[in-house]
Coordinates of C-alpha atoms (C1' of nucleotides) in Angstrom, one line a residue:
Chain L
X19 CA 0.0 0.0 0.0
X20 CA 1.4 3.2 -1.2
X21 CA -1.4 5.1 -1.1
X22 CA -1.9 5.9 2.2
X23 CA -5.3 7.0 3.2
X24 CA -7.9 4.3 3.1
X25 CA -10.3 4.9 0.9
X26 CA -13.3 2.8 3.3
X27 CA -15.1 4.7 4.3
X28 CA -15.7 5.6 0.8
X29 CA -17.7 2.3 0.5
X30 CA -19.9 3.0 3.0
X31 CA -20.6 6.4 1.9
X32 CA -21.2 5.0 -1.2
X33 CA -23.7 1.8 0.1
X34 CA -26.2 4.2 2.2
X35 CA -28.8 4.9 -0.1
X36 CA -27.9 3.3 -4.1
X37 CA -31.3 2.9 -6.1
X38 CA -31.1 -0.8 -6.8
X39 CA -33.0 -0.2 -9.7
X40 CA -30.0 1.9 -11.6
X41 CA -27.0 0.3 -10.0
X42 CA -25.4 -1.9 -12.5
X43 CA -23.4 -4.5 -10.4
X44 CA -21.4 -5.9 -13.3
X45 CA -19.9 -2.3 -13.7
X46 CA -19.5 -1.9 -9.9
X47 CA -17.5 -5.3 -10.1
X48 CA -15.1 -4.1 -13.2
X49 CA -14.3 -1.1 -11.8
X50 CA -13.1 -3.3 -7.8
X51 CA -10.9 -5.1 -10.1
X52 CA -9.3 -2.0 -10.9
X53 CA -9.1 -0.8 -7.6
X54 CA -7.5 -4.2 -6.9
X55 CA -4.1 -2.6 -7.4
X56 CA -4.3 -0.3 -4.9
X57 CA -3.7 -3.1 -2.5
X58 CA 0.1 -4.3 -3.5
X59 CA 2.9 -3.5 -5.1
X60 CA 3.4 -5.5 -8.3
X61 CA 1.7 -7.5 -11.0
X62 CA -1.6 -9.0 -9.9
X63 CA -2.3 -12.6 -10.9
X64 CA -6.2 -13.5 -11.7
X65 CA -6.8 -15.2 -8.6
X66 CA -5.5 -12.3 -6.8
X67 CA -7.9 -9.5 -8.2
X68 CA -10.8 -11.6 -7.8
X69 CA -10.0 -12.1 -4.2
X70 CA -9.6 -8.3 -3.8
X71 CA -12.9 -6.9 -5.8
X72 CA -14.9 -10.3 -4.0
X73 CA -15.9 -12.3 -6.4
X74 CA -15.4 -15.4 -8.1
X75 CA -12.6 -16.5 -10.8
X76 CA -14.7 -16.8 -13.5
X77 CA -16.4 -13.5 -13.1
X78 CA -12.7 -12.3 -12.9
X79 CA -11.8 -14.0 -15.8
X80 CA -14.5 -11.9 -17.8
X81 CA -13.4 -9.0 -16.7
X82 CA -10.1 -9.3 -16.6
X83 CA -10.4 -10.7 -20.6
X84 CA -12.6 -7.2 -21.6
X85 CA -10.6 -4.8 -19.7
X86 CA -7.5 -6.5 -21.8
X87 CA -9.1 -6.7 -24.9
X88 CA -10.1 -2.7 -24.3
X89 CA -6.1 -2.1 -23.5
X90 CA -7.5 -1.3 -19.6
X91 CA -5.3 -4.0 -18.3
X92 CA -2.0 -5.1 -19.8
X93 CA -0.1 -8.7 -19.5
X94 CA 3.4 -8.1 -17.9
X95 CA 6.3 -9.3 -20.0
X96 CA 8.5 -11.0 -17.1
X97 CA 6.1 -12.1 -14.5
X98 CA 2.9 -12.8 -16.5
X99 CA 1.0 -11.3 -14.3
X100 CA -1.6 -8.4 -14.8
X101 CA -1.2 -4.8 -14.4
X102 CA -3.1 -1.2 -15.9
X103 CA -3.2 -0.3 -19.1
X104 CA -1.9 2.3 -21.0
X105 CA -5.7 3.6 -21.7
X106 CA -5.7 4.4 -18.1
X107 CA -3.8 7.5 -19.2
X108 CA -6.1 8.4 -21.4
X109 CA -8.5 8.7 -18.7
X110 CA -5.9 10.5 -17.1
X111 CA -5.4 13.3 -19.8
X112 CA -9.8 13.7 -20.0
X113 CA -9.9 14.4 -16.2
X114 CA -7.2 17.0 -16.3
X115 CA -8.2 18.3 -19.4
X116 CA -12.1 18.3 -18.4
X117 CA -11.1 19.7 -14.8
X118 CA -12.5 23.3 -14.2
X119 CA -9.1 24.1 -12.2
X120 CA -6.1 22.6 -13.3
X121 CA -5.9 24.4 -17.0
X122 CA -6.4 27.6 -15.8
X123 CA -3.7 26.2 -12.6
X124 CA -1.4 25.1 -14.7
X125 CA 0.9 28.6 -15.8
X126 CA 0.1 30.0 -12.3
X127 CA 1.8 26.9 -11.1
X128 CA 4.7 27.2 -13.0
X129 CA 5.8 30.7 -12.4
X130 CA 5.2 30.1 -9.0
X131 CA 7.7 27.3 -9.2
X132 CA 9.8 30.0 -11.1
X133 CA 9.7 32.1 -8.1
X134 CA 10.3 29.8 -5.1
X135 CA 13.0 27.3 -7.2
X136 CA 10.8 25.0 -4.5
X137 CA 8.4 21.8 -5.4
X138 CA 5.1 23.0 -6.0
X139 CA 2.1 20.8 -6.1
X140 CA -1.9 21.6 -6.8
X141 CA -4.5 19.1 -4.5
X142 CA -7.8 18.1 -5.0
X143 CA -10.1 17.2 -1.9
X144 CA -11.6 14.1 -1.4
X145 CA -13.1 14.0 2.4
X146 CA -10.7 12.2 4.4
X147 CA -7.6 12.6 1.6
X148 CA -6.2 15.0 -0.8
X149 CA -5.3 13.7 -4.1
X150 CA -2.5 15.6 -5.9
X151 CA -3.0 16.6 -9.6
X152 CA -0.7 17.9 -10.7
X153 CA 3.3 18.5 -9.5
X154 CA 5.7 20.2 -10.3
X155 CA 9.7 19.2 -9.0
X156 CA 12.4 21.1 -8.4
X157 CA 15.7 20.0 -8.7
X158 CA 16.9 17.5 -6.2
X159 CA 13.3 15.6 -5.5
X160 CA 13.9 12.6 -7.1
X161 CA 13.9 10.3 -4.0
X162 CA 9.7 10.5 -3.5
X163 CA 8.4 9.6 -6.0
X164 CA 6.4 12.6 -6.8
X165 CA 3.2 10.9 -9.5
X166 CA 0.1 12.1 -9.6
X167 CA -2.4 10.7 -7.9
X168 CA -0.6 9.9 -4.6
X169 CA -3.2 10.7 -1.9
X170 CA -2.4 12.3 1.8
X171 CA -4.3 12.6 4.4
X172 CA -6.3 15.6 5.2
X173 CA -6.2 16.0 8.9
X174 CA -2.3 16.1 8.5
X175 CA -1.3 17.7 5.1
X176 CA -0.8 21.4 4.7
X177 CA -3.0 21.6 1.9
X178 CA -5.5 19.2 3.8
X179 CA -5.8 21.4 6.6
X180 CA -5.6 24.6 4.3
X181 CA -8.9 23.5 2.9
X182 CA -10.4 22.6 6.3
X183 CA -9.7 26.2 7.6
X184 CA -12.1 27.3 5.1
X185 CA -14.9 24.9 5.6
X186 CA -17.6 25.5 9.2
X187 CA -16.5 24.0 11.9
X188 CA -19.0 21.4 12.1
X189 CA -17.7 19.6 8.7
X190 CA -13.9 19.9 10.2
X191 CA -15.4 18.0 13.3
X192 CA -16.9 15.7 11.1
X193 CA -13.6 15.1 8.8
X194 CA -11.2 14.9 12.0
X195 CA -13.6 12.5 14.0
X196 CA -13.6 10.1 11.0
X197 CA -10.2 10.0 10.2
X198 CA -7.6 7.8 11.4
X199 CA -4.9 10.2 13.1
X200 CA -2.2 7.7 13.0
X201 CA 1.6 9.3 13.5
X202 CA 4.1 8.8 10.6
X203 CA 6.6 11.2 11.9
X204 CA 7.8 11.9 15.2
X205 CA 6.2 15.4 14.4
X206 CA 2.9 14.5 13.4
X207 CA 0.5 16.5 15.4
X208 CA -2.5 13.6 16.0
X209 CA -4.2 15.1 18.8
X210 CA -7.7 17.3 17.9
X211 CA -6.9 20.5 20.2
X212 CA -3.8 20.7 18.1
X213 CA -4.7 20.3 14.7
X214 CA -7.6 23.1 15.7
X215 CA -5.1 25.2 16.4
X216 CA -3.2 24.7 13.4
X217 CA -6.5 25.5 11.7
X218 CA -7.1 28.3 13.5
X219 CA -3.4 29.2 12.5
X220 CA -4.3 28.9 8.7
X221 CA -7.3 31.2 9.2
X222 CA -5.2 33.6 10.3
X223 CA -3.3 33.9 8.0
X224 CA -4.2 32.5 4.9
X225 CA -1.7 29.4 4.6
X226 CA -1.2 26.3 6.5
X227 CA 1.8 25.2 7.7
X228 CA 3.4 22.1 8.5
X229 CA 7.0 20.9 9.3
X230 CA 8.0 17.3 9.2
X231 CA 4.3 15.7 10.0
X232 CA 4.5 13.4 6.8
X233 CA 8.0 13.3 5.8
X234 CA 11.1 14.2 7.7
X235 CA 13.0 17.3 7.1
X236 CA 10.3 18.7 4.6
X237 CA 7.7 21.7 5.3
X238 CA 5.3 23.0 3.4
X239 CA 3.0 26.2 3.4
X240 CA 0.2 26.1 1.5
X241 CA -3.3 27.9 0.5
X242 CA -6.9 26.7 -0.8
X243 CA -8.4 27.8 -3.9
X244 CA -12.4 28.2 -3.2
X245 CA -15.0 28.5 -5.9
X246 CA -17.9 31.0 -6.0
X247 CA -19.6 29.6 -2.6
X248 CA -16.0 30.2 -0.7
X249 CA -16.3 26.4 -0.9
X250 CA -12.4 25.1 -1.2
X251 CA -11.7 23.0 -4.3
X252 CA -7.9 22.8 -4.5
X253 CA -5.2 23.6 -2.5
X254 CA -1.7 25.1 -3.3
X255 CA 1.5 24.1 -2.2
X256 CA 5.3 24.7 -2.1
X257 CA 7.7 22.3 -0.2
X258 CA 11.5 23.1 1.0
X259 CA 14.0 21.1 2.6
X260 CA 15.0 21.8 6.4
X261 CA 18.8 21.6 4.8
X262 CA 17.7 24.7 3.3
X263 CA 15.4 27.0 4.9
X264 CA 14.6 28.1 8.5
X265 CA 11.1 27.5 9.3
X266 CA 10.3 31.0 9.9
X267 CA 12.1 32.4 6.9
X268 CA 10.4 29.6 4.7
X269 CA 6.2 30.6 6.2
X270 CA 7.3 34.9 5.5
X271 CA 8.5 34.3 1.4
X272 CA 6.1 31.7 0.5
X273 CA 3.1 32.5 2.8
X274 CA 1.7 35.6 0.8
X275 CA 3.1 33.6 -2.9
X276 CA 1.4 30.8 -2.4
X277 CA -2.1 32.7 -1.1
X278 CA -1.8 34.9 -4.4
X279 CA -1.7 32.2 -6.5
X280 CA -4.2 30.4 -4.9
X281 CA -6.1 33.6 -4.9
X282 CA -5.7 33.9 -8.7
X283 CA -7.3 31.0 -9.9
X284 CA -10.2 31.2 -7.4
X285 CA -13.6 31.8 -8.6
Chain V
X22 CA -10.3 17.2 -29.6
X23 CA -7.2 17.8 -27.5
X24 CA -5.1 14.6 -28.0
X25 CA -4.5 14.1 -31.8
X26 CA -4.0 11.2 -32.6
X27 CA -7.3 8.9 -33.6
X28 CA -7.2 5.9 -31.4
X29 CA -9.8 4.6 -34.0
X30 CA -6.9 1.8 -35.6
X31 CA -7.5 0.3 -32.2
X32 CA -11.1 -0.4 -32.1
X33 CA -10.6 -1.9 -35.1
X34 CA -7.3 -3.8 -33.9
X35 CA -9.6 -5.0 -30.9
X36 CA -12.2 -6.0 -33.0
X37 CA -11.3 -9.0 -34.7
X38 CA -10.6 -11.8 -32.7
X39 CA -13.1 -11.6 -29.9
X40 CA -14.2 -14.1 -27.8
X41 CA -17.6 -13.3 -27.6
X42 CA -18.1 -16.1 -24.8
X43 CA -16.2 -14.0 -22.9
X44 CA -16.2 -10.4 -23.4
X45 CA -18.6 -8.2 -21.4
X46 CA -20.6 -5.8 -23.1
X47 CA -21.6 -3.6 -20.3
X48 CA -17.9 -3.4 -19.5
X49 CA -17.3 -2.4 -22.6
X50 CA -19.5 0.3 -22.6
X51 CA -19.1 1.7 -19.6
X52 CA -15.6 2.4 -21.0
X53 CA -16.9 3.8 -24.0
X54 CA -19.0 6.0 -22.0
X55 CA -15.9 6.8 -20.4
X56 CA -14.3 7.3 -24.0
X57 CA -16.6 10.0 -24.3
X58 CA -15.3 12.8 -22.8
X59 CA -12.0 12.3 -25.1
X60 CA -14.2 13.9 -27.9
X61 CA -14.8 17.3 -27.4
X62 CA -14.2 19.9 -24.5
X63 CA -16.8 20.9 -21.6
X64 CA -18.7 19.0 -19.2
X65 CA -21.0 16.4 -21.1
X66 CA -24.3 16.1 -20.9
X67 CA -25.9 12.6 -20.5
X68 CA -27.5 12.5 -24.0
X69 CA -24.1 13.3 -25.7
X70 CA -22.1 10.7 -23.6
X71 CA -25.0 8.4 -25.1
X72 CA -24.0 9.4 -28.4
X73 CA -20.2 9.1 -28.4
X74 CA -20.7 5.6 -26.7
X75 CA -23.2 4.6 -29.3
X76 CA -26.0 3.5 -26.5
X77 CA -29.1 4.6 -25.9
X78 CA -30.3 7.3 -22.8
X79 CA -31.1 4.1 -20.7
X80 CA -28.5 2.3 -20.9
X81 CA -26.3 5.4 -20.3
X82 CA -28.4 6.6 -17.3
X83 CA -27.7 3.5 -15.8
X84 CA -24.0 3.2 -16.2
X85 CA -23.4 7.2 -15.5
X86 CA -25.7 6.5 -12.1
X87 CA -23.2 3.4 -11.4
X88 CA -20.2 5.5 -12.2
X89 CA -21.0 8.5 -10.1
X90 CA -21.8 6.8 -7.4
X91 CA -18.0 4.9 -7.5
X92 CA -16.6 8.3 -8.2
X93 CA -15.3 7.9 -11.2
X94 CA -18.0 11.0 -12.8
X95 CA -18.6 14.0 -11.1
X96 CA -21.1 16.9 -11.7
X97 CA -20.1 20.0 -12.9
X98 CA -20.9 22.2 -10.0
X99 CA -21.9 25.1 -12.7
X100 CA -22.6 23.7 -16.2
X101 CA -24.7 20.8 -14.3
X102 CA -22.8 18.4 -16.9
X103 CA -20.6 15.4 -16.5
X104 CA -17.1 15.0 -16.4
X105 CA -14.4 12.6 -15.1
X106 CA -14.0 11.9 -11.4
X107 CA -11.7 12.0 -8.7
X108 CA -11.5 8.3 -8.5
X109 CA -9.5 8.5 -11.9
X110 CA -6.6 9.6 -10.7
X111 CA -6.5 6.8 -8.0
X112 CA -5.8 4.4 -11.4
X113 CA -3.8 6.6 -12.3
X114 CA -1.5 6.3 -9.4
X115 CA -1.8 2.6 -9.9
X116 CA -0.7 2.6 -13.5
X117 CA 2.4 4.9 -12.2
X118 CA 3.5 2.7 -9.7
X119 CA 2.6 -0.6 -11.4
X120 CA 4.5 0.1 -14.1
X121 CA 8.1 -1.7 -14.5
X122 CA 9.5 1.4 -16.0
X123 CA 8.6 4.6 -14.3
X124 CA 9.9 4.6 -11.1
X125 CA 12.8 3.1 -12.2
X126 CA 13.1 6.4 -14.6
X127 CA 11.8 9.0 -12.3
X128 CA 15.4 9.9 -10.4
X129 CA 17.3 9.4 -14.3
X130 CA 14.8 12.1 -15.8
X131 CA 15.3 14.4 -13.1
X132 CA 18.4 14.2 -12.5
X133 CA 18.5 14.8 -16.7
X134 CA 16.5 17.6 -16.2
X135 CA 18.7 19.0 -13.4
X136 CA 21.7 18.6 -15.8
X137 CA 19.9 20.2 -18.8
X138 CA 17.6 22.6 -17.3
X139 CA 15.3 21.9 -20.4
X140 CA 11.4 20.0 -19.9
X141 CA 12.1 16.1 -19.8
X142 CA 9.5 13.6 -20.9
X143 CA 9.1 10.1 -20.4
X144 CA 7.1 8.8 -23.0
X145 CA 5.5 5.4 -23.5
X146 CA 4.5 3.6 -27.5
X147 CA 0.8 2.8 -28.4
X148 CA 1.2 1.7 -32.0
X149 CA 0.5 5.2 -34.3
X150 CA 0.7 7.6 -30.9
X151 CA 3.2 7.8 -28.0
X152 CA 1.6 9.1 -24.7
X153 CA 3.1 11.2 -21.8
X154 CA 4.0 9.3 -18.9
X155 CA 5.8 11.6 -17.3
X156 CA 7.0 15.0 -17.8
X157 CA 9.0 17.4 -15.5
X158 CA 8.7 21.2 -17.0
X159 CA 11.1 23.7 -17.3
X160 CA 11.4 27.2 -15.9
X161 CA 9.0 28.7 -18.9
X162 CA 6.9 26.1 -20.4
X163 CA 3.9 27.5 -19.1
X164 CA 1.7 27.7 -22.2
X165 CA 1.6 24.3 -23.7
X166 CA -0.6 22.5 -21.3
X167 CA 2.0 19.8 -20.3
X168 CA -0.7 16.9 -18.9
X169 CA -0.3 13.3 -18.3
X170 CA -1.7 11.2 -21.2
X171 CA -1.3 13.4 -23.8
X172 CA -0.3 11.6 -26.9
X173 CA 1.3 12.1 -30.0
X174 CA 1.6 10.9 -33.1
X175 CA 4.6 8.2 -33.3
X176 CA 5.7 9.0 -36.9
X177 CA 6.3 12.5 -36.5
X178 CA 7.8 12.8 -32.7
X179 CA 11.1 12.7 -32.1
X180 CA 10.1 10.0 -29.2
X181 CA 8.3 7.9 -31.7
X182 CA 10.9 7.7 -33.9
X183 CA 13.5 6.9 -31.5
X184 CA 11.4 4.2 -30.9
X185 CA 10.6 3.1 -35.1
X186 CA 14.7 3.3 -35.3
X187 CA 14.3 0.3 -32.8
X188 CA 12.1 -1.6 -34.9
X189 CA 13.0 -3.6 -38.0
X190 CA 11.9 -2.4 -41.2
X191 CA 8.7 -3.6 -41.9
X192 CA 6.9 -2.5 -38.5
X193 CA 8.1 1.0 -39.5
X194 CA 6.5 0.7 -42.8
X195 CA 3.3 -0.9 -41.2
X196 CA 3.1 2.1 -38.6
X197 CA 3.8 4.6 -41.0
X198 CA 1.3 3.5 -43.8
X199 CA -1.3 3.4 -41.0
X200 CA -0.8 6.8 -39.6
X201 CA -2.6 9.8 -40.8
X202 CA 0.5 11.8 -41.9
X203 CA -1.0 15.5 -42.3
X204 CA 0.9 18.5 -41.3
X205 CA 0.9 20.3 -38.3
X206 CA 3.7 23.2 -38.9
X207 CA 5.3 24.1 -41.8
X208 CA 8.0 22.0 -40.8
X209 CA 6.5 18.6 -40.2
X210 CA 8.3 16.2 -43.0
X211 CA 5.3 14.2 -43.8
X212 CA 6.5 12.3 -47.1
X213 CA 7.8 8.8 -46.2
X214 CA 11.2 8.9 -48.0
X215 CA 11.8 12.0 -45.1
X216 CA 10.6 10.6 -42.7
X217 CA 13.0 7.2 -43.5
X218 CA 15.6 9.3 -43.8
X219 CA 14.7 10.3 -40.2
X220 CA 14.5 7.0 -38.8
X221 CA 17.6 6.1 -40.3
X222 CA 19.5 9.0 -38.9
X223 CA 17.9 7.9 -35.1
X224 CA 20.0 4.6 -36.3
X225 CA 23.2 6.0 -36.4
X226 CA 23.1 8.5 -34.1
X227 CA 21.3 6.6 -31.7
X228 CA 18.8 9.9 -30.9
X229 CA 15.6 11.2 -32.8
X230 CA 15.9 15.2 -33.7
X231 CA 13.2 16.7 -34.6
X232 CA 12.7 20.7 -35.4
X233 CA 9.6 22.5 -35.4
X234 CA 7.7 19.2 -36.6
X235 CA 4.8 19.6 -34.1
X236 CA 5.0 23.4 -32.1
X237 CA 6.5 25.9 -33.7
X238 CA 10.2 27.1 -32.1
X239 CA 10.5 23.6 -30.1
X240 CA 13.3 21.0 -30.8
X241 CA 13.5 17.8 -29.4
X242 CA 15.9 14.9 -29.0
X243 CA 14.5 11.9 -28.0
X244 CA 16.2 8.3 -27.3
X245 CA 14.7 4.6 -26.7
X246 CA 14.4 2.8 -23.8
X247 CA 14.1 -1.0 -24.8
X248 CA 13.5 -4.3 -22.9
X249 CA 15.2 -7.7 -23.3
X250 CA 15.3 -8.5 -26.0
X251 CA 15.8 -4.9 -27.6
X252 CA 11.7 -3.9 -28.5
X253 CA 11.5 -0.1 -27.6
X254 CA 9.5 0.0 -24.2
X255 CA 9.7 4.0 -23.4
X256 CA 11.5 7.2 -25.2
X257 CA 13.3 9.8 -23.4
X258 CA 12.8 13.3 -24.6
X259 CA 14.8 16.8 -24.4
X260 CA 12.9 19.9 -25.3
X261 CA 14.7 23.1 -26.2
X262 CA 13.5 26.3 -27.2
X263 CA 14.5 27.6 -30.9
X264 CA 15.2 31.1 -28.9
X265 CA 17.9 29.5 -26.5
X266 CA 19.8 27.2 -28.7
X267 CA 21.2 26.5 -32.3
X268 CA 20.2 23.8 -33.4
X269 CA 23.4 21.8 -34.2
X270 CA 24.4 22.4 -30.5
X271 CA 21.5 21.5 -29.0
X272 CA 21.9 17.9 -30.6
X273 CA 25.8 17.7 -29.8
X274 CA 25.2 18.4 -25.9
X275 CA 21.7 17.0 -25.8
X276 CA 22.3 13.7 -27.8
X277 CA 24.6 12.0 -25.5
X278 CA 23.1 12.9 -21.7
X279 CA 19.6 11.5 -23.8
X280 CA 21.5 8.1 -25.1
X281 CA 22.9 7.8 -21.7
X282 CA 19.6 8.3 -19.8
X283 CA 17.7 5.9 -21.7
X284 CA 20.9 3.4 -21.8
X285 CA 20.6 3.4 -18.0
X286 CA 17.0 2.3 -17.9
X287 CA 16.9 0.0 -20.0
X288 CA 16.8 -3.9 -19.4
Chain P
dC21 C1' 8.8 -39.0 -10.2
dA22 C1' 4.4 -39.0 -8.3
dG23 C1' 1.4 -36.0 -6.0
dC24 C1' -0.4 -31.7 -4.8
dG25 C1' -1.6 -26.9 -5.2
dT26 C1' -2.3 -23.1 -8.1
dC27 C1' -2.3 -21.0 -12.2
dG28 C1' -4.9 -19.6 -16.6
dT29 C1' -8.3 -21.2 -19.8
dA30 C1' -12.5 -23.2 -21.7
dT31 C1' -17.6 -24.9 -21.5
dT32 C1' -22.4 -25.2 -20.3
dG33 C1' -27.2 -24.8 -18.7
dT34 C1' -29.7 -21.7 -15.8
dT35 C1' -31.2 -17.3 -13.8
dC36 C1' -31.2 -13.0 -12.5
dT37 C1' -29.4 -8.7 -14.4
dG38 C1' -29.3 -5.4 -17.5
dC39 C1' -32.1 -4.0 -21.5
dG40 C1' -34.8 -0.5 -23.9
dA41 C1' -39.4 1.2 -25.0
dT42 C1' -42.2 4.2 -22.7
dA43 C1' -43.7 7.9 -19.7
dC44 C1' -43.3 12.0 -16.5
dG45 C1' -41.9 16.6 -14.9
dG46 C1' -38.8 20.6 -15.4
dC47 C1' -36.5 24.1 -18.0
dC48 C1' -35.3 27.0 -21.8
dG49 C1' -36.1 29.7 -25.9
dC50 C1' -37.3 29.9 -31.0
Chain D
dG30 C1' -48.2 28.4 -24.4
dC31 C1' -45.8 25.5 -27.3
dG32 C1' -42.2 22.2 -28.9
dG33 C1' -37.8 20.5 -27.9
dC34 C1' -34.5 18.7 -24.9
dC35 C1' -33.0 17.8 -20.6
dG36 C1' -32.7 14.4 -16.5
dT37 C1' -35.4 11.0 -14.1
dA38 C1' -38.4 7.0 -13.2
dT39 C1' -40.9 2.5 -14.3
dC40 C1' -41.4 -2.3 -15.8
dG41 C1' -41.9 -6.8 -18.3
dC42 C1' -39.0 -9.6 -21.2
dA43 C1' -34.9 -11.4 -23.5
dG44 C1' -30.6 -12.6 -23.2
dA45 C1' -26.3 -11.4 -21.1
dA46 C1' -23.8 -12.5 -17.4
dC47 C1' -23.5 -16.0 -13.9
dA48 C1' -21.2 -19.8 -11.3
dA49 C1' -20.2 -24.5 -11.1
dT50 C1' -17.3 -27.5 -13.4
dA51 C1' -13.6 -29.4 -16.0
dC52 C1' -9.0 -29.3 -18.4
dG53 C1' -4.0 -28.9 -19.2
dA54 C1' 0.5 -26.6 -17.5
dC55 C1' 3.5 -25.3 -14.4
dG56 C1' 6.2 -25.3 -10.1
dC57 C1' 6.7 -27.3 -5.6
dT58 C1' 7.9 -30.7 -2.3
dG59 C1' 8.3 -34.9 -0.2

DNA sequence: CAGCGTCGTATTGTTCTGCGATACGGCCGC
DNA sequence: GCGGCCGTATCGCAGAACAATACGACGCTG
């Protein structure tokens, strides 16, 4: 599992109130074999995505046999083993390309990373994760592997919690209550008076900032983009290295870059 | 239409040796439906998804009702409309990660971009298109939306015909009969004789070059990754700006870091 | 080498799922 | 107020997808 965040309570979300009448399981059941990858690293035999979307091999073997045929799912050379296909990309290019954000992100985004020299990343919400869409590096990250898609945690990101300042407090309640505030730093805040006040912190003024909470010696400042109903709908981010930048030196130059830029492309 | 190239050969590639017994055909469309949005820009409405998948309005509210529940459509909070979901990007990430080549490549290209200061792609071969894998910008490309997934056609990038020099002779001549070979600048060499002459300079050099061929003011020099048994598996590409660099010594300093990059990712 | 487990593949009759014609209510604009 | 187009909802029937089963290959392991 690279991908951090479980997504379950996604599936009960998504269970509560489904009209039977327009839910078509067999598409329900193609798309849990795609999700079967999430699980582990590596090529995926048969047997093993049918265990992972629950059900049986030869309903698998369907599946599995279309997506193929479509160029969804691709046979591994070496191990033989199943893994996505290139028309996943595809998919790819149609959601940024259809997204109401990331075109209009995108040169904002780069001068920005003109500016700072720093790795700048746009996030989408999703409840209890952000997902990143789009990234761009600086020089020396090569060692994360910095794709798109990777999802973070909410509670714990900058951008996660640059997004929650804007929301009421009832939904932060709400997101911070059902989220599972594991530690994965020695500096992850996990308890719920502190992340309020790192909240209220971002209120105040206009970026959220975290040091070392996900991964160690990096920070990141950041700022939510919010549509017409002040409603956030991406967040803004620039990283830096401890080895480069004091912490307080880092929040004064990027703090008011990274809340115009996310200022710019807001609604 | 945004990415160029027609994926129509394909449909017609995955037509003929079906195994009816075994291929889904509500799998299939859903993936058409899916397909749809690679048609035009905008938000879609449900009767136009209909139409680009070739189904009725049943059948499409149906699997659109399956799909948004899963998240893989959203609503457009303005137009009302349609368009890709979040859940995308989670296959996305799975693709990325899954695949053998690109985290092996990730640390090569940016440490190749580092070295050049120019926009490195990874790009990966489809038959007639190539498609973005991976891409780290430079300092100025802001304008060309640089996304994921884009694709291109093989027979006139300088990735894709990295990748034909890899191939023996009567692939190339397959591809490039099959390709639509129009023009896009002034520059793009579209007879075959040019185009062999081309391929046969990727040969000895051991990098594509192309000038101009696709956007107007951009070079690139481009280099094969292959497997095993020497099939091209990935290209790497360097982009320069007409406006930085002559052209002859954008090749000479480009050429080698390029051959060396892809020589180190390959099987 | 025989035996076992697991893999992917292929086949079949049955059943329940997805089909599509049809109908309803809301919204816009020629 | 009309006609068109939108998204939504309904329902009996056909047939698509189901699941149990069987087959041959491969890689263990005793």
């Amino acid at each position: 599992m690279s991908n951090p965040t479980a997504p379950a309570a996604e599936a009960v979300r998504a269970e509560e109130s489904v009209d039977a009448r327009l839910f078509l399981q067999t598409v329900a059941r193609t798309m849990r074999v795609l999700e079967g990858f999430g699980k582990k690293q590596g090529p995926q035999s048969l047997a093993e995505l049918a265990a992972a979307a629950e059900i049986d091999k030869s309903a698998a073997q369907r599946i599995c046999y279309t997506l193929q045929t479509l160029g969804y799912l691709e046979r591994d050379a070496v191990s033989g083993g199943l893994r996505p296909g290139l028309k996943v990309l595809d998919r790819t290019f149609d959601f940024l390309r259809m997204h109401p954000l990331i075109e209009r992100a995108v040169p904002v985004l780069a001068e920005l990373r003109a500016m700072t020299g720093q790795r700048v990343d746009l996030s989408l919400p999703d409840d209890l994760s952000i997902i990143y869409a789009q990234r761009l590096q600086n020089r020396r990250e090569t060692l994360v592997a910095s794709l798109i898609g990777r999802r973070l945690p909410t509670w714990c990101s900058s951008g996660g919690r640059a997004m929650l300042a804007c929301l009421p407090d009832a939904e932060v309640d709400s997101i911070l209550h059902r989220s599972d505030r594991r530690r994965f730093t020695p500096h992850t805040v996990t308890d719920l008076a502190g992340i309020w006040e790192k909240i209220r912190a971002a209120r105040r003024d206009g970026f959220a900032f975290t040091e070392q909470e996900w991964i160690m010696g990096e920070m990141v400042v950041a700022a939510a983009v919010t549509d017409a109903a002040e409603r956030p709908v991406a967040a803004i981010h620039v990283a830096g290295s401890l080895a480069d930048w004091d912490d307080r030196h880092f929040q004064l130059r990027m703090g008011p870059l990274v809340i115009e830029a996310a200022r710019s492309i807001s609604a």
